[in-house]
Amino acid sequence: MSDYTFAYLDEQTKRMIRRAILKGVAIPGYQVPFASREMPMPYGWGTGGVQVTAACLVPEDRLKVIDQGADDTTNAVSIRRFFQRTAGVETTEATAEATVIQTRHRIPETPLTEGQILVYQVPIPEPLRFLEPRETETRKMHELEEYGLMHVKLYEDIARHGQIATSYAYPVKVEGRYVMDPSPIPKFDNPKLGHSPAIQLFGAGREQRIYAIPPYTQVVSLDFEDHPFTPSKAPHDCDLCGAGESYLDEVITDDRGGRMFVCSDTDFCASRRAAGHHGALSAPEPEGVA
Amino acid sequence: MTHQPKFLVADQPLFAVEGLTKRYGARIGCADVSFDLFPGEVLGIVGESGSGKSTLLSCLAGHQRPNEGRLSYAGRDVLAMGETERRRLARTDWAFVHQNPRDGLRMGVSAGGNVGERLMAVGARHYGTIRATATDWLGRVEIAADRIDDRPSAFSGGMQQRLQIARNLVTGPRLVFMDEPTGGLDVSVQARLLDLLRNLVRDLGLSAIIVTHDLAVVRLLADRLMVMKDGRVVEQGLTDQVLDDPQHGYTQLLVSSVLQV
């Protein structure tokens, strides 16, 4: 561990990133450029999130890393191990015990609390990117609050699919000013972005942008008056823990159409099962699936 | 030079241009152009390629900043406006019809979305209303309502141009800039488009500035005409007067160059 500076990045770099984070917190939803470093992982694997986490960590922190809600997938495991090695911080899988949570594409089901930091990995921070390819122009649009184009995308959704078909990376307006891409979280999670007691930080490594939602900030999902925003999930209960209000993954179990729905948040599901809840496919034994 | 005495408020020009000059380095794009445009008036600007028509239009529409001169719209100094205000003006009170519809349309967005964009940009947030307005405007420019969800790339050139016009007029602008609106269209489509434009301009009481090299277009649409050569205005006056009794040598040449079929 002593071969590295604490949390891998050198102190000057962390200072630079912290300045970007502070600016981001001061201007909710604004994309702050920062000098993203090469990290020992490929772009698209959370290089932005890792840099933000590295800049936030202190030795007393307890780190949780989730990937699509799960604590045990490759991305989550390797990032967690990375910080175990380079920062020597404690890690945990329990949302409530963590002080810093790095996430890819989910917000934990367990409500966050004051003092927690949620770090998102962001692939493309610019919500207007697929509508307007020119960076100079999108910056100008943010500057002048010209967000009509964002609604054109939603209009196209309704015209083509009869409803707003955007189901993840659903654009939001932060504190009545900046339109922001909440990273590819399902729109089910959008309501949790607003008025959260935790600090939410977004890091995009390849695109070199950091943005933030400070605690208790207003975050509104864009919609039409006659097609209001609706958070959506699979119309099921979790087959393992029976939870009806959590976001579900669909798992194909055989090649004859067998499938089950399980919570995407593994910590939430496991703690519910430990508390004695069970779902349609995990009825008898209390210890359940490992 | 403004010709209006200040106290005649009812006769105030909608758009006043004074001594407008745009230079590209040592070369001039257009020099010392002045005119007043009154509400409901259509001004044609003609001249050969390279005469500075397009430079003038892009300066007028705020796409380029002139080196000298004054522009005022409804009594407000356009060049002194902040960018926010100027862009707001550009998507509410003004409209710009490009020669190539591809420049003015979003090709990846359906016809309805194209027409609705300006509405949404000024704050419309009711899908049903936006769609109804878009359908209405497609009807006005003679595009069948069942094409509303098709992308412009599936449209013919003439339809694209009409769609561009609908997209621009949907917010009820007062001043429309048109850069060769009929360029690249065949004559029968041109004729229909001109007919349509003429009706729209009359019905909505629009003021328009039309840049073209096609004298037939200005004959049909424009009340007044400005003839440009080498970046300067060589002659201006009522359209019929200029075309029927051209005074300047270049205008005479221009008028006599038109093929009579």
Coordinates of C-alpha atoms in Angstrom, one line a residue:
Chain A
M1 CA 0.0 0.0 0.0
S2 CA 2.8 2.4 0.9
D3 CA 4.0 2.2 -2.7
Y4 CA 1.2 4.5 -3.8
T5 CA 0.1 7.9 -2.7
F6 CA -3.1 7.5 -0.7
A7 CA -5.9 6.6 -3.1
Y8 CA -3.5 6.2 -6.1
L9 CA -3.6 9.8 -7.4
D10 CA -0.9 12.3 -6.4
E11 CA -1.9 15.1 -4.1
Q12 CA -1.8 17.8 -6.8
T13 CA -4.1 15.9 -9.0
K14 CA -6.5 15.3 -6.2
R15 CA -6.4 19.0 -5.4
M16 CA -7.3 19.8 -9.0
I17 CA -10.2 17.3 -8.9
R18 CA -11.4 18.7 -5.6
R19 CA -11.5 22.2 -7.0
A20 CA -13.6 20.9 -9.9
I21 CA -15.9 19.1 -7.4
L22 CA -16.3 22.3 -5.3
K23 CA -17.1 24.3 -8.4
G24 CA -19.6 21.6 -9.4
V25 CA -21.3 21.7 -6.0
A26 CA -21.4 25.5 -6.2
I27 CA -23.2 25.4 -9.6
P28 CA -25.5 22.4 -9.4
G29 CA -25.8 20.5 -12.7
Y30 CA -23.0 22.5 -14.4
Q31 CA -20.4 20.4 -16.2
V32 CA -17.0 21.5 -14.9
P33 CA -14.0 20.6 -17.1
F34 CA -11.1 18.9 -15.3
A35 CA -7.8 17.4 -16.4
S36 CA -8.8 13.8 -16.3
R37 CA -5.8 11.4 -15.8
E38 CA -5.0 8.1 -17.3
M39 CA -6.2 5.5 -14.8
P40 CA -5.1 1.8 -14.7
M41 CA -8.4 0.8 -16.3
P42 CA -10.0 1.3 -19.7
Y43 CA -12.3 4.2 -20.5
G44 CA -15.9 3.2 -20.0
W45 CA -15.0 1.3 -16.8
G46 CA -15.4 4.2 -14.5
T47 CA -12.3 6.2 -14.9
G48 CA -14.2 9.4 -14.0
G49 CA -15.9 7.9 -11.0
V50 CA -12.7 6.5 -9.7
Q51 CA -10.9 9.8 -9.9
V52 CA -13.7 11.5 -8.1
T53 CA -13.8 8.8 -5.4
A54 CA -10.0 9.0 -5.1
A55 CA -10.3 12.8 -4.5
C56 CA -13.0 12.4 -1.9
L57 CA -11.6 9.5 0.1
V58 CA -10.1 9.9 3.5
P59 CA -8.6 7.1 5.5
E60 CA -11.6 6.9 7.8
D61 CA -14.0 6.3 4.9
R62 CA -15.9 3.1 4.3
L63 CA -16.3 2.5 0.6
K64 CA -19.0 0.7 -1.2
V65 CA -18.9 0.1 -5.0
I66 CA -21.9 -1.1 -7.0
D67 CA -22.3 -1.9 -10.7
Q68 CA -25.9 -1.9 -11.9
G69 CA -26.9 -2.2 -8.3
A70 CA -24.7 -5.3 -7.6
D71 CA -21.8 -5.4 -5.3
D72 CA -20.3 -8.6 -6.8
T73 CA -19.8 -7.9 -10.5
T74 CA -16.4 -7.5 -12.1
N75 CA -16.5 -3.7 -12.3
A76 CA -17.6 -3.3 -8.7
V77 CA -15.2 -5.9 -7.3
S78 CA -12.1 -4.6 -9.2
I79 CA -12.7 -1.0 -8.2
R80 CA -13.3 -1.9 -4.6
R81 CA -10.1 -3.9 -4.6
F82 CA -8.3 -1.1 -6.3
F83 CA -9.1 1.3 -3.4
Q84 CA -8.4 -1.4 -0.8
R85 CA -4.9 -1.7 -2.2
T86 CA -4.2 1.9 -2.9
A87 CA -6.0 3.6 -0.1
G88 CA -6.3 0.9 2.5
V89 CA -9.8 2.0 3.3
E90 CA -12.5 -0.2 4.8
T91 CA -15.0 -1.5 2.3
T92 CA -18.6 -2.6 2.9
E93 CA -21.5 -3.9 0.9
A94 CA -24.1 -2.4 3.3
T95 CA -25.4 0.9 1.9
A96 CA -26.2 2.3 5.3
E97 CA -22.7 1.7 6.6
A98 CA -20.8 3.2 3.6
T99 CA -19.6 6.8 3.7
V100 CA -18.6 6.9 0.0
I101 CA -20.5 4.9 -2.6
Q102 CA -19.3 4.7 -6.1
T103 CA -22.0 3.6 -8.4
R104 CA -22.5 2.6 -12.0
H105 CA -26.0 3.1 -13.3
R106 CA -28.1 2.8 -10.1
I107 CA -29.0 4.6 -6.9
P108 CA -29.2 2.2 -3.9
E109 CA -32.7 1.3 -2.8
T110 CA -31.9 2.1 0.9
P111 CA -32.4 5.8 1.3
L112 CA -29.1 7.7 1.6
T113 CA -28.3 9.8 4.6
E114 CA -26.5 13.1 5.4
G115 CA -22.7 12.7 5.2
Q116 CA -22.8 10.1 2.5
I117 CA -21.2 10.8 -0.9
L118 CA -22.6 9.0 -4.0
V119 CA -20.2 9.0 -6.9
Y120 CA -21.6 8.2 -10.4
Q121 CA -19.6 6.9 -13.3
V122 CA -20.7 8.8 -16.4
P123 CA -20.0 7.8 -20.0
I124 CA -21.4 10.9 -21.8
P125 CA -22.1 13.9 -19.5
E126 CA -23.7 16.0 -22.2
P127 CA -27.5 15.5 -22.3
L128 CA -27.7 17.3 -25.6
R129 CA -25.0 15.4 -27.3
F130 CA -27.1 13.1 -29.5
L131 CA -29.3 16.1 -30.6
E132 CA -26.5 18.6 -31.2
P133 CA -23.1 17.1 -32.0
R134 CA -21.1 20.4 -31.8
E135 CA -19.6 21.0 -28.3
T136 CA -19.3 24.7 -28.9
E137 CA -23.0 24.8 -29.6
T138 CA -24.1 22.7 -26.6
R139 CA -22.1 24.9 -24.3
K140 CA -23.8 27.9 -25.8
M141 CA -27.2 26.2 -25.3
H142 CA -26.4 25.6 -21.6
E143 CA -25.1 29.1 -21.2
L144 CA -28.3 30.6 -22.7
E145 CA -30.6 28.0 -21.2
E146 CA -31.8 27.0 -24.7
Y147 CA -33.3 23.6 -23.8
G148 CA -36.1 23.4 -26.3
L149 CA -34.1 20.7 -28.1
M150 CA -34.3 18.4 -25.1
H151 CA -38.1 18.4 -25.4
V152 CA -37.8 17.7 -29.1
K153 CA -36.3 14.4 -28.2
L154 CA -39.1 13.6 -25.8
Y155 CA -41.6 14.7 -28.5
E156 CA -40.0 12.3 -30.9
D157 CA -40.4 9.5 -28.3
I158 CA -44.1 10.1 -27.9
A159 CA -44.6 10.5 -31.7
R160 CA -42.9 7.2 -32.4
H161 CA -43.8 5.1 -29.4
G162 CA -46.9 6.8 -28.0
Q163 CA -45.2 7.5 -24.7
I164 CA -41.8 8.9 -23.5
A165 CA -39.7 5.8 -24.3
T166 CA -36.5 7.1 -22.8
S167 CA -36.1 4.7 -19.8
Y168 CA -32.6 5.5 -18.6
A169 CA -30.3 8.6 -18.6
Y170 CA -33.6 10.5 -18.4
P171 CA -32.8 14.2 -18.6
V172 CA -33.4 16.3 -15.5
K173 CA -33.3 20.0 -14.8
V174 CA -31.3 20.9 -11.7
E175 CA -32.4 23.7 -9.4
G176 CA -34.4 25.3 -12.2
R177 CA -31.3 26.0 -14.3
Y178 CA -29.0 23.4 -15.9
V179 CA -30.4 20.4 -17.8
M180 CA -28.3 17.4 -16.7
D181 CA -27.7 13.8 -17.8
P182 CA -28.1 11.8 -14.6
S183 CA -25.8 9.1 -16.1
P184 CA -27.5 5.9 -17.3
I185 CA -29.5 5.3 -14.2
P186 CA -33.0 3.9 -14.9
K187 CA -35.6 6.6 -14.8
F188 CA -37.1 4.6 -11.8
D189 CA -34.2 6.2 -9.8
N190 CA -34.8 9.8 -11.0
P191 CA -37.1 10.8 -8.1
K192 CA -34.3 9.8 -5.7
L193 CA -31.9 12.5 -7.3
G194 CA -33.9 15.4 -5.9
H195 CA -33.8 16.5 -2.3
S196 CA -31.4 13.8 -1.4
P197 CA -29.6 14.2 1.9
A198 CA -26.4 12.8 0.3
I199 CA -23.9 14.6 -1.9
Q200 CA -24.1 13.3 -5.5
L201 CA -21.0 13.7 -7.6
F202 CA -20.7 12.7 -11.3
G203 CA -17.4 12.0 -13.0
A204 CA -16.8 11.4 -16.7
G205 CA -13.2 10.4 -17.3
R206 CA -13.0 10.3 -21.0
E207 CA -15.1 13.4 -21.5
Q208 CA -13.2 15.2 -18.7
R209 CA -16.2 16.6 -16.9
I210 CA -17.3 16.6 -13.3
Y211 CA -20.7 17.8 -12.1
A212 CA -22.7 17.6 -8.9
I213 CA -26.0 17.7 -7.1
P214 CA -25.5 19.1 -3.6
P215 CA -27.8 17.8 -0.8
Y216 CA -31.4 18.9 -0.8
T217 CA -31.4 20.2 -4.4
Q218 CA -34.4 20.4 -6.6
V219 CA -34.2 18.0 -9.5
V220 CA -37.0 17.8 -12.0
S221 CA -37.4 15.2 -14.7
L222 CA -38.4 16.9 -18.0
D223 CA -41.8 16.0 -19.3
F224 CA -44.9 17.3 -21.1
E225 CA -48.0 18.5 -19.3
D226 CA -50.1 15.8 -21.0
H227 CA -47.4 13.2 -20.8
P228 CA -46.0 13.5 -17.3
F229 CA -42.8 11.8 -16.1
T230 CA -43.4 8.3 -14.7
P231 CA -40.7 6.2 -13.1
S232 CA -41.1 2.7 -14.4
K233 CA -40.0 -0.8 -13.4
A234 CA -40.9 -4.3 -14.3
P235 CA -44.5 -5.0 -13.0
H236 CA -43.3 -7.7 -10.6
D237 CA -42.2 -8.4 -7.1
C238 CA -38.7 -9.7 -6.5
D239 CA -38.6 -13.5 -6.8
L240 CA -36.0 -13.8 -4.0
C241 CA -37.0 -11.2 -1.4
G242 CA -40.6 -10.4 -2.4
A243 CA -39.9 -6.6 -2.5
G244 CA -42.5 -4.8 -4.6
E245 CA -41.0 -1.4 -4.7
S246 CA -37.4 -2.1 -5.8
Y247 CA -36.0 -1.9 -9.3
L248 CA -35.8 -5.4 -10.8
D249 CA -33.5 -7.3 -13.2
E250 CA -34.9 -9.9 -15.4
V251 CA -32.9 -13.1 -15.4
I252 CA -33.3 -15.8 -18.0
T253 CA -33.1 -19.1 -16.2
D254 CA -33.4 -21.7 -19.0
D255 CA -33.9 -21.9 -22.7
R256 CA -37.6 -22.6 -22.4
G257 CA -38.8 -19.1 -21.6
G258 CA -38.1 -19.5 -17.8
R259 CA -37.3 -16.2 -16.2
M260 CA -37.2 -14.6 -12.8
F261 CA -37.2 -11.1 -11.5
V262 CA -34.7 -10.1 -8.8
C263 CA -33.7 -6.9 -7.2
S264 CA -30.9 -5.2 -9.0
D265 CA -29.7 -3.9 -5.6
T266 CA -28.0 -7.0 -4.2
D267 CA -27.4 -5.5 -0.8
F268 CA -31.1 -4.5 -0.5
C269 CA -32.2 -7.9 -1.5
A270 CA -29.8 -9.8 0.7
S271 CA -30.7 -7.8 3.8
R272 CA -34.4 -8.2 3.2
R273 CA -33.9 -12.0 2.9
A274 CA -31.8 -12.0 6.1
A275 CA -34.7 -10.2 7.8
G276 CA -36.9 -13.1 6.8
H277 CA -38.6 -11.8 3.7
H278 CA -38.9 -14.2 0.8
G279 CA -40.2 -14.2 -2.8
A280 CA -42.0 -16.6 -5.1
L281 CA -38.9 -18.6 -6.0
S282 CA -37.1 -18.6 -2.7
A283 CA -39.8 -19.7 -0.2
P284 CA -38.5 -22.5 2.0
E285 CA -34.9 -22.0 3.1
P286 CA -34.1 -18.9 5.1
E287 CA -30.4 -18.5 4.1
G288 CA -31.2 -18.5 0.3
V289 CA -28.8 -17.9 -2.5
A290 CA -25.3 -16.9 -1.6
Chain B
M1 CA -29.8 57.6 -43.2
T2 CA -33.2 57.2 -41.6
H3 CA -35.8 59.1 -43.6
Q4 CA -38.4 59.0 -40.8
P5 CA -39.0 61.9 -38.5
K6 CA -39.0 60.7 -35.0
F7 CA -42.5 61.8 -34.1
L8 CA -44.3 59.6 -36.7
V9 CA -44.5 56.5 -34.4
A10 CA -47.1 54.7 -36.6
D11 CA -44.8 54.9 -39.5
Q12 CA -41.7 53.7 -37.7
P13 CA -39.8 51.1 -39.7
L14 CA -39.7 47.6 -38.3
F15 CA -36.1 47.1 -39.3
A16 CA -33.7 49.9 -40.0
V17 CA -30.3 49.5 -41.5
E18 CA -27.8 52.3 -41.7
G19 CA -24.4 52.3 -43.3
L20 CA -23.8 48.5 -42.9
T21 CA -20.4 47.4 -44.0
K22 CA -18.8 44.0 -43.7
R23 CA -15.2 43.5 -44.7
Y24 CA -13.3 40.2 -45.1
G25 CA -9.8 41.5 -44.4
A26 CA -9.0 44.0 -47.2
R27 CA -11.9 42.7 -49.4
I28 CA -15.4 44.0 -48.9
G29 CA -18.3 41.7 -48.4
C30 CA -20.8 44.5 -48.6
A31 CA -20.4 48.2 -48.1
D32 CA -22.5 51.1 -46.9
V33 CA -25.9 49.5 -47.2
S34 CA -28.9 51.4 -45.8
F35 CA -32.6 50.8 -45.9
D36 CA -35.7 50.8 -43.9
L37 CA -38.2 48.0 -43.9
F38 CA -41.7 48.7 -42.8
P39 CA -44.2 46.2 -41.3
G40 CA -45.8 44.0 -43.9
E41 CA -43.2 45.0 -46.6
V42 CA -41.2 42.6 -48.6
L43 CA -37.8 43.6 -49.8
G44 CA -36.0 41.8 -52.5
I45 CA -32.2 41.8 -52.8
V46 CA -30.9 40.8 -56.2
G47 CA -27.4 40.6 -57.7
E48 CA -25.1 38.1 -59.3
S49 CA -23.0 35.6 -57.4
G50 CA -20.4 37.3 -55.3
S51 CA -22.2 40.6 -55.2
G52 CA -22.5 40.5 -51.4
K53 CA -26.1 39.5 -51.1
S54 CA -25.6 36.6 -48.8
T55 CA -23.0 38.4 -46.7
L56 CA -25.5 41.2 -46.3
L57 CA -28.3 38.8 -45.3
S58 CA -26.2 37.0 -42.7
C59 CA -25.2 40.4 -41.2
L60 CA -28.8 41.4 -41.0
A61 CA -29.9 38.1 -39.5
G62 CA -27.1 38.3 -36.9
H63 CA -25.1 35.4 -38.1
Q64 CA -22.2 37.6 -38.7
R65 CA -21.2 40.8 -37.1
P66 CA -20.8 43.8 -39.5
N67 CA -17.7 46.0 -39.2
E68 CA -19.6 49.2 -39.3
G69 CA -23.2 50.4 -39.4
R70 CA -26.3 50.2 -37.3
L71 CA -29.2 47.8 -37.2
S72 CA -32.3 48.5 -35.3
Y73 CA -35.3 46.2 -35.0
A74 CA -38.6 47.7 -33.7
G75 CA -36.6 50.6 -32.2
R76 CA -34.0 48.4 -30.5
D77 CA -30.4 48.4 -31.4
V78 CA -29.7 44.8 -32.6
L79 CA -25.9 45.1 -32.4
A80 CA -26.0 46.3 -28.9
M81 CA -28.1 43.5 -27.7
G82 CA -26.7 40.7 -25.6
E83 CA -26.4 37.3 -27.2
T84 CA -29.3 35.9 -25.1
E85 CA -31.6 38.6 -26.3
R86 CA -30.5 38.3 -29.9
R87 CA -31.0 34.5 -30.0
R88 CA -34.4 34.9 -28.3
L89 CA -35.3 37.4 -31.1
A90 CA -34.0 34.9 -33.7
R91 CA -36.3 32.2 -32.5
T92 CA -39.4 34.3 -31.8
D93 CA -39.7 37.4 -33.9
W94 CA -37.4 36.5 -36.7
A95 CA -37.1 33.5 -39.0
F96 CA -34.4 32.4 -41.4
V97 CA -35.2 30.2 -44.4
H98 CA -32.0 28.7 -45.8
Q99 CA -31.4 28.0 -49.4
N100 CA -30.7 24.4 -48.7
P101 CA -33.4 22.9 -46.4
R102 CA -30.8 20.6 -44.9
D103 CA -29.2 23.7 -43.2
G104 CA -32.5 24.7 -41.7
L105 CA -34.0 21.4 -40.7
R106 CA -33.0 18.7 -38.3
M107 CA -32.8 15.7 -40.6
G108 CA -32.9 13.2 -37.8
V109 CA -36.1 14.5 -36.3
S110 CA -39.6 13.9 -37.6
A111 CA -41.5 16.6 -39.5
G112 CA -43.7 17.3 -36.5
G113 CA -40.6 17.6 -34.2
N114 CA -39.1 20.0 -36.7
V115 CA -42.1 22.2 -36.7
G116 CA -42.5 21.9 -32.9
E117 CA -39.0 22.7 -32.0
R118 CA -39.4 26.5 -32.0
L119 CA -42.6 26.1 -30.0
M120 CA -40.8 24.0 -27.4
A121 CA -37.9 26.5 -27.5
V122 CA -40.2 29.2 -26.3
G123 CA -41.7 27.1 -23.6
A124 CA -44.6 25.0 -25.1
R125 CA -44.9 22.0 -22.9
H126 CA -48.2 20.4 -23.9
Y127 CA -47.6 17.6 -26.4
G128 CA -51.2 17.6 -27.7
T129 CA -51.1 21.3 -28.5
I130 CA -47.7 21.2 -30.1
R131 CA -48.8 18.3 -32.3
A132 CA -52.0 20.0 -33.3
T133 CA -50.1 23.2 -34.2
A134 CA -47.6 21.2 -36.2
T135 CA -50.4 19.4 -38.0
D136 CA -52.1 22.7 -38.8
W137 CA -48.8 24.2 -40.2
L138 CA -48.1 21.1 -42.3
G139 CA -51.5 21.6 -43.8
R140 CA -50.8 25.3 -44.5
V141 CA -47.7 24.4 -46.4
E142 CA -49.5 21.6 -48.2
I143 CA -47.8 18.6 -46.6
A144 CA -50.3 15.8 -45.8
A145 CA -51.0 15.3 -42.2
D146 CA -50.0 11.6 -42.3
R147 CA -46.4 12.6 -43.1
I148 CA -46.0 14.3 -39.7
D149 CA -44.0 11.4 -38.2
D150 CA -41.7 11.0 -41.3
R151 CA -38.2 12.4 -41.3
P152 CA -37.4 15.2 -43.7
S153 CA -34.9 12.8 -45.4
A154 CA -37.9 10.9 -46.7
F155 CA -39.3 14.2 -48.3
S156 CA -38.7 15.6 -51.7
G157 CA -36.7 18.8 -52.1
G158 CA -39.8 20.9 -52.5
M159 CA -41.5 19.4 -49.4
Q160 CA -38.3 19.9 -47.4
Q161 CA -38.3 23.5 -48.3
R162 CA -42.0 23.9 -47.4
L163 CA -41.3 22.1 -44.1
Q164 CA -38.5 24.5 -43.4
I165 CA -40.9 27.4 -44.0
A166 CA -43.5 25.9 -41.7
R167 CA -40.9 25.3 -39.0
N168 CA -39.9 29.0 -39.2
L169 CA -43.3 30.5 -39.3
V170 CA -44.9 28.5 -36.5
T171 CA -44.0 30.9 -33.8
G172 CA -45.6 33.8 -35.8
P173 CA -42.4 35.8 -36.6
R174 CA -42.7 39.4 -37.8
L175 CA -39.6 39.4 -40.0
V176 CA -38.4 36.6 -42.2
F177 CA -35.0 36.4 -43.9
M178 CA -34.9 34.2 -46.9
D179 CA -31.8 33.1 -48.7
E180 CA -32.7 31.9 -52.2
P181 CA -35.8 30.1 -51.0
T182 CA -36.5 28.6 -54.4
G183 CA -32.9 27.7 -55.3
G184 CA -32.4 24.1 -56.5
L185 CA -36.1 23.4 -57.1
D186 CA -37.5 22.7 -60.5
V187 CA -39.8 25.4 -62.1
S188 CA -43.2 23.9 -61.3
V189 CA -42.3 23.2 -57.7
Q190 CA -40.8 26.8 -57.6
A191 CA -44.1 28.2 -58.8
R192 CA -46.1 26.4 -56.1
L193 CA -43.7 27.4 -53.5
L194 CA -43.8 31.0 -54.6
D195 CA -47.6 30.9 -54.6
L196 CA -47.5 29.5 -51.1
L197 CA -45.0 32.1 -49.9
R198 CA -46.9 34.9 -51.4
N199 CA -50.1 33.8 -49.6
L200 CA -48.4 33.3 -46.3
V201 CA -46.7 36.7 -46.4
R202 CA -49.9 38.4 -47.3
D203 CA -52.1 36.5 -44.8
L204 CA -49.7 36.9 -41.9
G205 CA -48.6 40.4 -42.7
L206 CA -45.0 39.4 -42.6
S207 CA -42.1 41.6 -43.4
A208 CA -39.5 39.7 -45.4
I209 CA -36.1 40.2 -46.8
I210 CA -35.5 37.9 -49.8
V211 CA -32.1 37.4 -51.3
T212 CA -32.2 35.8 -54.7
H213 CA -30.6 35.9 -58.2
D214 CA -34.0 35.0 -59.7
L215 CA -35.8 38.1 -60.9
A216 CA -39.1 36.2 -61.3
V217 CA -39.1 35.5 -57.5
V218 CA -38.8 39.2 -56.6
R219 CA -41.3 40.2 -59.3
L220 CA -43.8 38.0 -57.6
L221 CA -43.0 38.5 -53.9
A222 CA -41.2 41.8 -53.3
D223 CA -42.6 45.2 -52.9
R224 CA -39.3 46.9 -53.1
L225 CA -36.0 45.9 -54.7
M226 CA -32.4 46.5 -54.1
V227 CA -29.8 45.6 -56.7
M228 CA -26.3 44.9 -55.6
K229 CA -23.0 44.7 -57.4
D230 CA -19.6 44.3 -55.9
G231 CA -20.9 44.7 -52.4
R232 CA -22.7 47.9 -53.1
V233 CA -26.3 48.8 -53.7
V234 CA -26.4 50.2 -57.2
E235 CA -30.1 50.8 -57.5
Q236 CA -33.2 50.5 -55.3
G237 CA -36.8 51.3 -55.6
L238 CA -40.3 49.8 -56.2
T239 CA -39.9 46.3 -57.7
D240 CA -41.9 47.0 -60.9
Q241 CA -40.2 50.3 -61.3
V242 CA -36.8 48.9 -61.1
L243 CA -37.5 45.9 -63.3
D244 CA -39.5 47.8 -65.9
D245 CA -37.4 50.9 -66.1
P246 CA -33.9 50.0 -64.8
Q247 CA -31.7 53.1 -64.5
H248 CA -28.3 51.7 -63.6
G249 CA -26.3 50.0 -66.3
Y250 CA -25.9 46.8 -64.3
T251 CA -29.6 46.5 -63.6
Q252 CA -30.3 47.0 -67.3
L253 CA -27.9 44.2 -68.0
L254 CA -29.4 42.0 -65.3
V255 CA -33.0 42.5 -66.5
S256 CA -32.1 42.0 -70.2
S257 CA -30.2 38.7 -69.3
V258 CA -33.4 37.0 -68.3
L259 CA -34.5 34.5 -70.9
Q260 CA -37.9 35.1 -72.3
V261 CA -39.7 31.8 -72.9

